[in-house]
Tab-separated table of C-alpha atoms and ligand atoms in Angstrom:
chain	number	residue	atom	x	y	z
A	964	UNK	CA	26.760	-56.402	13.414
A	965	UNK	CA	26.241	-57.978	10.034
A	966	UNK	CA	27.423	-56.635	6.565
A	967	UNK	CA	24.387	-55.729	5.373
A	968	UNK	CA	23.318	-53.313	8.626
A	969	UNK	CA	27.210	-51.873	8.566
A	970	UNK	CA	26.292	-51.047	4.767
A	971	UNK	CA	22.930	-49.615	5.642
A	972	UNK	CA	24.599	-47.525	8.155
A	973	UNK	CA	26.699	-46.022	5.897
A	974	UNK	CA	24.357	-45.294	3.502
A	975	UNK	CA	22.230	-42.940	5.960
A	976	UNK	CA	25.634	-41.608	7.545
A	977	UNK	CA	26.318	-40.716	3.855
A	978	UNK	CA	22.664	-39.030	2.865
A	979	UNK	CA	22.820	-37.277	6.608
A	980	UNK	CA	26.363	-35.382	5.747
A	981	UNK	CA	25.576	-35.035	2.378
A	982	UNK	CA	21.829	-33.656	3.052
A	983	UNK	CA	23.216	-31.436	5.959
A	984	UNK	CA	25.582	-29.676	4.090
A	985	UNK	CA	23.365	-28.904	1.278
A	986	UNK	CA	20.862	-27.385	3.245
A	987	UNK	CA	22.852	-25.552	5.259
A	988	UNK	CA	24.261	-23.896	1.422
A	989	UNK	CA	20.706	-23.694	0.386
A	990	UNK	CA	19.497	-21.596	3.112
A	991	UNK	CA	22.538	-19.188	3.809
A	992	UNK	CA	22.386	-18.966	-0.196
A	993	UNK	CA	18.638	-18.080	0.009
A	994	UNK	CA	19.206	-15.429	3.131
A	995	UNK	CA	22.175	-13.567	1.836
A	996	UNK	CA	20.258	-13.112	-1.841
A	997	UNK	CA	18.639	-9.862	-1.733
A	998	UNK	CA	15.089	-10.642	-3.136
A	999	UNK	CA	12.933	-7.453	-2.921
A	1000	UNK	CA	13.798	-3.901	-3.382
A	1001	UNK	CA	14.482	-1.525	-0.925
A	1002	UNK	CA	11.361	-1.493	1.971
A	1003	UNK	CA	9.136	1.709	2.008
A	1004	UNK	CA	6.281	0.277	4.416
A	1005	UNK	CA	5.659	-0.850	7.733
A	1006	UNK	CA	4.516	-3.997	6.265
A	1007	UNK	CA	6.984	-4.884	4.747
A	1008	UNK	CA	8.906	-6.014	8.098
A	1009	UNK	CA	6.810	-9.029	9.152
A	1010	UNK	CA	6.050	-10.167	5.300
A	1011	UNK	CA	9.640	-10.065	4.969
A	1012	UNK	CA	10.435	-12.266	7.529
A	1013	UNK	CA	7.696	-14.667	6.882
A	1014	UNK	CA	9.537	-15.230	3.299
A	1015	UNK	CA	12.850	-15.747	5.402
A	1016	UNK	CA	11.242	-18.655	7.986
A	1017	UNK	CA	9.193	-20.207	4.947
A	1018	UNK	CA	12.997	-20.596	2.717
A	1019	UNK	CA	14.279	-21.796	6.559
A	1020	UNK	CA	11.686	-24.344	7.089
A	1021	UNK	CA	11.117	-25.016	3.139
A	1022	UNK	CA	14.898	-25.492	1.733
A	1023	UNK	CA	16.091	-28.335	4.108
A	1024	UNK	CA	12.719	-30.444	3.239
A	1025	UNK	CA	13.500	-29.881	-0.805
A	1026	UNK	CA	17.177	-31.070	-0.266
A	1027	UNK	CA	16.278	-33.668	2.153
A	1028	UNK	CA	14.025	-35.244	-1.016
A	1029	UNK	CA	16.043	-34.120	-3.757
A	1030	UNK	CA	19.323	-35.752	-1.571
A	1031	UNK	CA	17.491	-39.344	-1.050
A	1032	UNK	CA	16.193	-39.471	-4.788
A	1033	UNK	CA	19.708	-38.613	-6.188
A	1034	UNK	CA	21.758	-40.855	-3.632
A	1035	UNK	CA	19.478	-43.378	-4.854
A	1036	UNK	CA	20.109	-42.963	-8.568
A	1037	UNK	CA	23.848	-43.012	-7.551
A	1038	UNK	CA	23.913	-45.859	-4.841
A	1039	UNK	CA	20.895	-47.906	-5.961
A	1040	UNK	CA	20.966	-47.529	-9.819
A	1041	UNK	CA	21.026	-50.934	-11.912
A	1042	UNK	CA	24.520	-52.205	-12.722
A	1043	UNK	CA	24.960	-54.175	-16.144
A	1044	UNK	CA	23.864	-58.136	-15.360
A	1045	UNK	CA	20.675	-56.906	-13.037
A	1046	UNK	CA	18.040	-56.526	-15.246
A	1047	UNK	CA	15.941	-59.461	-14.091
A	1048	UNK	CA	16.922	-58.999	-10.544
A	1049	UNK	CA	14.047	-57.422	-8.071
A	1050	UNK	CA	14.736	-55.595	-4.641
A	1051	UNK	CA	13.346	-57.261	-1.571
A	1052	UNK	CA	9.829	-57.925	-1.215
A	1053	UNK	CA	8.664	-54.579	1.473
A	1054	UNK	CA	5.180	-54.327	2.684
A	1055	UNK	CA	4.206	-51.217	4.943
A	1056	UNK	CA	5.809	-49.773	7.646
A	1057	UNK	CA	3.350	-48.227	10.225
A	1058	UNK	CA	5.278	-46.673	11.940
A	1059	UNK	CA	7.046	-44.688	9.316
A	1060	UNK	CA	4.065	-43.916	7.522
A	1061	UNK	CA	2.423	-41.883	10.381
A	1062	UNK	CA	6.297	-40.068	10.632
A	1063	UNK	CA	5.972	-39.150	7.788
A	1064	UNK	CA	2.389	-38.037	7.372
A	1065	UNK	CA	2.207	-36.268	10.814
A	1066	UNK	CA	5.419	-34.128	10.410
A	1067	UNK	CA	4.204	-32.769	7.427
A	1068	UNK	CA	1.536	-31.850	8.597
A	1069	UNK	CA	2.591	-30.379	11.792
A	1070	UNK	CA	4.980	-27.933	9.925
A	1071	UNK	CA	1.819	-26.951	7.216
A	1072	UNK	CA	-0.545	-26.334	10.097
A	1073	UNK	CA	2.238	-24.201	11.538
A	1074	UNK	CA	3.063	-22.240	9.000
A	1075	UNK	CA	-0.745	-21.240	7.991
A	1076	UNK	CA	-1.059	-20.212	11.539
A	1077	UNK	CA	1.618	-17.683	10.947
A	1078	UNK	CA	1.290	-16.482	7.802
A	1079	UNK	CA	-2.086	-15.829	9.231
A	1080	UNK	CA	-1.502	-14.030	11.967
A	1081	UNK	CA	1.185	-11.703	9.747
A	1082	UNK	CA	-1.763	-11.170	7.334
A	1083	UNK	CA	-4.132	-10.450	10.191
A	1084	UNK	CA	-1.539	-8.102	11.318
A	1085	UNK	CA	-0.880	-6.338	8.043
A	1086	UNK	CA	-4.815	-5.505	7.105
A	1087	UNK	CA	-5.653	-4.360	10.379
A	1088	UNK	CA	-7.162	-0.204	9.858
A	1089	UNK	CA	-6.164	2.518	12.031
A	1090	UNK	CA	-8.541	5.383	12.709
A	1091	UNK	CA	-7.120	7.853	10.516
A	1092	UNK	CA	-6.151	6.423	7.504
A	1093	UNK	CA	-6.533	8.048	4.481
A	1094	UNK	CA	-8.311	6.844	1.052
A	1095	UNK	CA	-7.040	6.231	-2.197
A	1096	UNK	CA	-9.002	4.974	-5.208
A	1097	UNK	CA	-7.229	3.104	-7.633
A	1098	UNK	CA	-8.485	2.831	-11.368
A	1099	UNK	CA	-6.868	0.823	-13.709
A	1100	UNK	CA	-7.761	0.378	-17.227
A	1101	UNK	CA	-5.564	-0.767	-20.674
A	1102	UNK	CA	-2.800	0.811	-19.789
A	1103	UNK	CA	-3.081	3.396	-17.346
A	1104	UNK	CA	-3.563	3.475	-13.097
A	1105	UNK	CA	-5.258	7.014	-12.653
A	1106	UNK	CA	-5.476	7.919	-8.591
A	1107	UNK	CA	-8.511	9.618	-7.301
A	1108	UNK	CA	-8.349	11.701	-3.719
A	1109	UNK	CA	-11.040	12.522	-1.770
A	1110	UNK	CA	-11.644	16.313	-2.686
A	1111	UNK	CA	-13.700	18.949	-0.425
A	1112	UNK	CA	-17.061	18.748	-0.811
A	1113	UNK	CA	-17.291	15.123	-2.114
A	1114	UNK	CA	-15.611	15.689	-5.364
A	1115	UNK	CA	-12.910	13.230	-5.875
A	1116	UNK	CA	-9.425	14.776	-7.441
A	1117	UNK	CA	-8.381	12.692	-10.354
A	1118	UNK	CA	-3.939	12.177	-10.696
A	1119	UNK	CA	-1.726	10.031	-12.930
A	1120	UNK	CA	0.909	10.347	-9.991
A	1121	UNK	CA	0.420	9.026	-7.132
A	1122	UNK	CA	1.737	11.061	-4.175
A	1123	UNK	CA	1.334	9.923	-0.676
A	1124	UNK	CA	2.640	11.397	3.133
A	1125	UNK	CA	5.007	9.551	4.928
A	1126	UNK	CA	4.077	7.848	8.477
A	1127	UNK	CA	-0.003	8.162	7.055
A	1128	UNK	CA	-1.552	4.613	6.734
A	1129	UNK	CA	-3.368	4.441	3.090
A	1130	UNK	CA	-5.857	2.431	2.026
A	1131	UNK	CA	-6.331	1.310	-1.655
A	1132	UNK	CA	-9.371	0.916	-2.815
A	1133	UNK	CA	-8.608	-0.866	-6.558
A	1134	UNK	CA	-11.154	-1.070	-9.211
A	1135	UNK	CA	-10.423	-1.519	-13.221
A	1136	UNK	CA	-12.511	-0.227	-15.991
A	1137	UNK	CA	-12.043	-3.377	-19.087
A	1138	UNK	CA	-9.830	-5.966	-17.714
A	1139	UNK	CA	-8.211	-7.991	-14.964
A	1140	UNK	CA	-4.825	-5.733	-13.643
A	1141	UNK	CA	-2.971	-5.823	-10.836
A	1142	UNK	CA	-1.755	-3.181	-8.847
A	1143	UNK	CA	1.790	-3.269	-7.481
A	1144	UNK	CA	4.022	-1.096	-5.633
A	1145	UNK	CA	6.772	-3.676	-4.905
A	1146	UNK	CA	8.914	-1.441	-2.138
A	1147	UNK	CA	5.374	-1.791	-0.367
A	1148	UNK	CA	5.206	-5.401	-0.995
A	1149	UNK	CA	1.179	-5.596	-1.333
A	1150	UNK	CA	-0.084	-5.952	-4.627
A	1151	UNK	CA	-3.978	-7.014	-5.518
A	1152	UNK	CA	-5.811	-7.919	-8.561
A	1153	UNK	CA	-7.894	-4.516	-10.084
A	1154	UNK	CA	-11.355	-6.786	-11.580
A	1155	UNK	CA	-14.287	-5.402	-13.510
A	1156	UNK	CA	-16.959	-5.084	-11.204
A	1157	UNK	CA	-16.000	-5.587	-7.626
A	1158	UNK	CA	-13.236	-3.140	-5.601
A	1159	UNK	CA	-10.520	-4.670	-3.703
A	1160	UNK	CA	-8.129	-3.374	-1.203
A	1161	UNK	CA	-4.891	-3.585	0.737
A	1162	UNK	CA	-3.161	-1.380	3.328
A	1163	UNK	CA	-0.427	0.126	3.511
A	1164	UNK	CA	1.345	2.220	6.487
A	1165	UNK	CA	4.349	4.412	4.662
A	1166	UNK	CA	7.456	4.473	6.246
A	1167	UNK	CA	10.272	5.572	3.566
A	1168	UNK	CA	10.302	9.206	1.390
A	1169	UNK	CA	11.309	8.598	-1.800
A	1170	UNK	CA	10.027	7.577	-5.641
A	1171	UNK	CA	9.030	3.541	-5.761
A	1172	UNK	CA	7.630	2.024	-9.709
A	1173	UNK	CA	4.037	1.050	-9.651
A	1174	UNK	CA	3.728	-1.776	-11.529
A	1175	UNK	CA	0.477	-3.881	-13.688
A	1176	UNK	CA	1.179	-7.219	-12.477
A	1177	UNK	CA	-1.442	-8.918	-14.384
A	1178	UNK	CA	-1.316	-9.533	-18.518
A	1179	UNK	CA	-3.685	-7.310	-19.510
A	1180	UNK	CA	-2.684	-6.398	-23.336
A	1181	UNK	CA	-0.373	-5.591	-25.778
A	1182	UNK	CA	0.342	-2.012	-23.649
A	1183	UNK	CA	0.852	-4.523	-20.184
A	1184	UNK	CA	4.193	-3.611	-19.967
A	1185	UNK	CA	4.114	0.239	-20.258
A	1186	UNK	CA	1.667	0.194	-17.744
A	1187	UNK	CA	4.270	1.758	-15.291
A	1188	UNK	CA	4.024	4.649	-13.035
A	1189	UNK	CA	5.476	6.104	-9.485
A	1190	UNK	CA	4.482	6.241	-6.271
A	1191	UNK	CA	5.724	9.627	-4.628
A	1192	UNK	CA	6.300	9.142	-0.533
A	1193	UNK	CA	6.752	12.829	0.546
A	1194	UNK	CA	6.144	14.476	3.794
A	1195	UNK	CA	2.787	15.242	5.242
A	1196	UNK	CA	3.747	18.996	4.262
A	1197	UNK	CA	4.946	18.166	1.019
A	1198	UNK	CA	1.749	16.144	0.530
A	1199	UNK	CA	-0.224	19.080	2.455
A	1200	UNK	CA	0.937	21.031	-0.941
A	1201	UNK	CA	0.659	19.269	-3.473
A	1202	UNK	CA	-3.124	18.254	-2.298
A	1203	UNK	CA	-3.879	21.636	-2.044
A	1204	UNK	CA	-2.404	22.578	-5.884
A	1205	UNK	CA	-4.550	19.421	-6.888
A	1206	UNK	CA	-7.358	21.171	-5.197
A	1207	UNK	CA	-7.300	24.318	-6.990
A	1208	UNK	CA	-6.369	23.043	-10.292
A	1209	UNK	CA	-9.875	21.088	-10.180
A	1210	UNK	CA	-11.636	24.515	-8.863
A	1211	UNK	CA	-10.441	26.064	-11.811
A	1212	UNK	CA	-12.483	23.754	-13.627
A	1213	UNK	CA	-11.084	22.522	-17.026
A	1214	UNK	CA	-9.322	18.754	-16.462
A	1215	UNK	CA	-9.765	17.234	-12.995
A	1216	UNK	CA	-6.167	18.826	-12.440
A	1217	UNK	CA	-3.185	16.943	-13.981
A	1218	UNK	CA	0.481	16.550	-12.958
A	1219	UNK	CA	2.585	19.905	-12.591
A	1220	UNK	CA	3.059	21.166	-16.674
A	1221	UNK	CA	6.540	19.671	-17.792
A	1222	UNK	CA	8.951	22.153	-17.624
A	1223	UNK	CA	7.757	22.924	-14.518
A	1224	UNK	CA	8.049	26.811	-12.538
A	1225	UNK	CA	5.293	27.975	-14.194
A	1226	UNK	CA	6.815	28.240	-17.683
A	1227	UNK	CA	4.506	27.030	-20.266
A	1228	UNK	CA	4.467	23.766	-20.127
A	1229	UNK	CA	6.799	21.510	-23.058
A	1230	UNK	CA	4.442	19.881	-25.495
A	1231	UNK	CA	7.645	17.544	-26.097
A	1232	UNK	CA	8.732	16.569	-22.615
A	1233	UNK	CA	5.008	15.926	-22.383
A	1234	UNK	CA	5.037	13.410	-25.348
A	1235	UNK	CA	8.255	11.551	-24.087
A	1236	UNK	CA	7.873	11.849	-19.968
A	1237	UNK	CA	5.159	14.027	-18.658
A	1238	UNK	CA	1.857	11.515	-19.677
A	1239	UNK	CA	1.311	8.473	-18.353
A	1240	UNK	CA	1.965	6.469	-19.768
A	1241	UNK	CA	3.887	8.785	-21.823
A	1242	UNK	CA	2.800	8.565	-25.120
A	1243	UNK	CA	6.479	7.998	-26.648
A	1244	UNK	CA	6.457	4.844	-25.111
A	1245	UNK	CA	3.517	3.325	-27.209
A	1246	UNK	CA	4.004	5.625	-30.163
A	1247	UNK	CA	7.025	6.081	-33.213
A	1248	UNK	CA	7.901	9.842	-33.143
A	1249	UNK	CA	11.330	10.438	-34.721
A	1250	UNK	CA	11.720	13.876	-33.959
A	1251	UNK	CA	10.676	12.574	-29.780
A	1252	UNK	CA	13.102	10.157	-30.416
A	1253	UNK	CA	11.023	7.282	-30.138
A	1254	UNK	CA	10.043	4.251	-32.291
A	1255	UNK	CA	7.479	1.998	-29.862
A	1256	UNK	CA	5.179	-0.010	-32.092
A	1257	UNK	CA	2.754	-0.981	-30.093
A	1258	UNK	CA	0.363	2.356	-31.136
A	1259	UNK	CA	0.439	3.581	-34.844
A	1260	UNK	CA	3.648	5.683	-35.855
A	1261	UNK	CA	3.001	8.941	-36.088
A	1262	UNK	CA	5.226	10.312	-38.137
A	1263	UNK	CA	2.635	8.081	-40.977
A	1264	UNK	CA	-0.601	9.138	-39.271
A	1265	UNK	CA	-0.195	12.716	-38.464
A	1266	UNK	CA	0.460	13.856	-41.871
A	1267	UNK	CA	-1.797	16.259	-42.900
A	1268	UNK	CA	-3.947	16.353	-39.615
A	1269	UNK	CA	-5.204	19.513	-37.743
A	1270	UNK	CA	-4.775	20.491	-34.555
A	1271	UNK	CA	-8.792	19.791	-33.531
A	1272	UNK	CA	-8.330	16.289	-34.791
A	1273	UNK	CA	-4.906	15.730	-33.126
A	1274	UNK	CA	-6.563	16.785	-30.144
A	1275	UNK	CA	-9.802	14.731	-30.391
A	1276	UNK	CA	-7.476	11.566	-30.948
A	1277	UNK	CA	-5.681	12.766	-27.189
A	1278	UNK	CA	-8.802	12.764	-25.842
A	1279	UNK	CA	-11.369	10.651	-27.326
A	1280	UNK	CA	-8.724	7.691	-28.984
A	1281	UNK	CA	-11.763	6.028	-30.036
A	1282	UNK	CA	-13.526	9.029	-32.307
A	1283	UNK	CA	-10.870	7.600	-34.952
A	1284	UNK	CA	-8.975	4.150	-35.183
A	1285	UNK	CA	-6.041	4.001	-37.633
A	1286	UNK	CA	-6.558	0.892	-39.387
A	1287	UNK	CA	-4.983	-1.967	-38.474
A	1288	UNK	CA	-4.724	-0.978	-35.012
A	1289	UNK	CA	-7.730	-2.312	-32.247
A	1290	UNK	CA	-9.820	0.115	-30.096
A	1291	UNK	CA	-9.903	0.601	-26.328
A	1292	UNK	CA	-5.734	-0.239	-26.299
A	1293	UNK	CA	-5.318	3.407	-26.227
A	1294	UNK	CA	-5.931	5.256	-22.352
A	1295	UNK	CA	-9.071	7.006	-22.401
A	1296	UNK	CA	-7.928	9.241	-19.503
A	1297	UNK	CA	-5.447	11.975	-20.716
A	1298	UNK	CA	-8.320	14.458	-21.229
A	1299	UNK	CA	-8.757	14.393	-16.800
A	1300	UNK	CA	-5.051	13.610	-16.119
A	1301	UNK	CA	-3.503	15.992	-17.684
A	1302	UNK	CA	-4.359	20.060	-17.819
A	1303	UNK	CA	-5.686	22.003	-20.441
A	1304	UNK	CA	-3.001	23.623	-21.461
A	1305	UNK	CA	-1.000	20.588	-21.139
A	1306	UNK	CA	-2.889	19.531	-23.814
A	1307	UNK	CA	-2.787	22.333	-25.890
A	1308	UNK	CA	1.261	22.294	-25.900
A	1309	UNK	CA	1.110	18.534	-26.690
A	1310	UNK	CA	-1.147	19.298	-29.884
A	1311	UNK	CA	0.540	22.230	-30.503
A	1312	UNK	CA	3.910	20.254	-30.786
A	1313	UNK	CA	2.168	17.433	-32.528
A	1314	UNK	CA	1.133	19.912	-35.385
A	1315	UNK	CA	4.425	21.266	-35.029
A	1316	UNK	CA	5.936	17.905	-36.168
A	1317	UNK	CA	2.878	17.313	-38.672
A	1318	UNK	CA	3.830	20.217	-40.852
A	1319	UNK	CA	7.681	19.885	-40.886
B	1411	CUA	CU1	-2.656	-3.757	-16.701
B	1411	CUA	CU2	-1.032	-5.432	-17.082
């Protein structure tokens, strides 16, 4: 054996151990990080695992390349009193070229045949699934149920059963959004015009963050709300509080009146918690406790204002436009999402604070 193959020899006995032991790091690393929040759909299982065979398959290529190019710069570099010398003349190698064109795309062609087949798997409806229409607009997702008789129910919560598949059926009223529930791991882009959907079979009880996962605005990221799993009885009840709240005319029925038990409902907890999104998180209010900037401050802009004009700016933010601030940034919504009287304590509070 000459001096020049023992060297060569070395060399790829050197990348081999080096490259081995770096992927093997690199994908125990990438398996014991926990990437996505706790799992609340049947989905999730197979999408998760597809993410754990693409790091498999995808973090020994990346050090394999990233090993060669740096051994290289190590080995190979140019020592002082080389400049003018050149490597070897190499023309092609046939043989290595089809290596290393077919491998690739072996494991591509593979891995699109999966990922297929888990999306195939994951969009596929059962009989009785149950509707959801999602509307998003700047900055607010607002849920609408299928009601009796046709009429759709109108929420700022979203409640769902447990062990029900739901479909989504996303639409947005200005701009491009995108509707997330991470612990279901589907999301979808909301766009003017056309409705998309995704699937989703429930399989955990509990509250999980809806998330806008598209820059949409200076309000993008208060654009947060919950998903409530419950029981089908739970759900069963709440549906049928929904129901009657929008029988009783007035809003299309709004989430249960902070404070809750049938108290009247807490124009203040409403400001800082009970909207969505709650208006403390857009708006100053120092005696809320807030001091968002992204809507005017109100302890400037409600001086001297009555209660029908604090009202009409709830409802209709676009009657009036504090200068210096842009129309449409404000939801247009809170007069169907939340109830009557919810918005009669919020004023009332409002006023409240006006005249201190
Ligand atoms: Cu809507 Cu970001």
């Amino acid at each position: 054996m000459g001096e020049e193959e023992k060297q060569q020899r070395t060399h790829v006995a050197q990348l081999l151990a080096i490259g081995t032991i770096a992927s093997v790091t690199g994908v125990a690393l990438g398996l014991l990080i926990d990437w996505f929040p706790i799992a609340a759909s049947e989905e999730a299982g197979p999408i998760d695992t597809l993410w754990d065979v693409l790091l498999i398959v995808s973090v020994p290529i990346f050090v394999l390349v990233q090993t060669i190019v740096l051994y290289s710069v190590w080995r190979f570099r140019m020592r002082p009193g080389e400049e003018l010398k050149d490597g070897p003349p190499i023309h092609g190698n046939t043989r290595l070229e089809v290596i290393w064109t077919a491998i690739p795309a072996i494991i591509l062609v593979a891995l699109c045949s999966y990922a297929y087949v888990v999306l195939r798997d994951i969009e596929t409806a059962e009989a009785r699934e149950m509707k959801v229409r999602v509307v998003g607009e700047q900055f607010t997702w607002t849920f609408f149920y299928p009601g009796e008789g046709g009429k759709e129910i109108a929420s700022n919560q979203l409640y769902l059963p447990e062990g029900r598949q739901v479909r989504f059926d996303v639409q947005s009223k200005d701009v491009l959004h995108d509707f997330w529930v991470p612990a279901f791991r589907q999301k979808i882009d909301a766009v003017p015009g056309i409705t998309t959907r995704f699937r989703v079979k429930l399989t955990r009880i509990g509250t999980f963050p809806v998330v806008c996962a598209e820059l949409c605005g200076l309000g993008h990221s208060v654009m947060r709300q919950s998903a409530h799993v419950v029981s089908q009885a739970d759900f069963d009840e709440w549906m049928a509080d929904k129901q009657q709240a929008a029988e009783e005319g007035g809003g299309g029925g709004g989430e249960e009146p902070a404070g809750g038990g049938g108290a009247a409902p807490d124009g203040k907890a409403i400001f800082t918690t009970g909207s969505s999104p709650a208006c403390g998180s857009c708006h100053t209010l120092a005696d809320a406790g807030t001091d968002a900037t992204i809507g005017p401050d109100l302890d400037e802009v409600l001086q001297g204002k009555d209660a029908a004009s604090i009202q009409q700016s709830i409802e209709e933010p676009g009657a009036e436009v504090t200068q210096g601030f842009q129309d449409g940034i404000m939801p247009t919504n809170y007069g169907d999402t939340l109830q009557p009287e919810e918005i009669k304590a919020l004023t009332d509070y409002l006023v409240e604070v006006a005249t201190k």
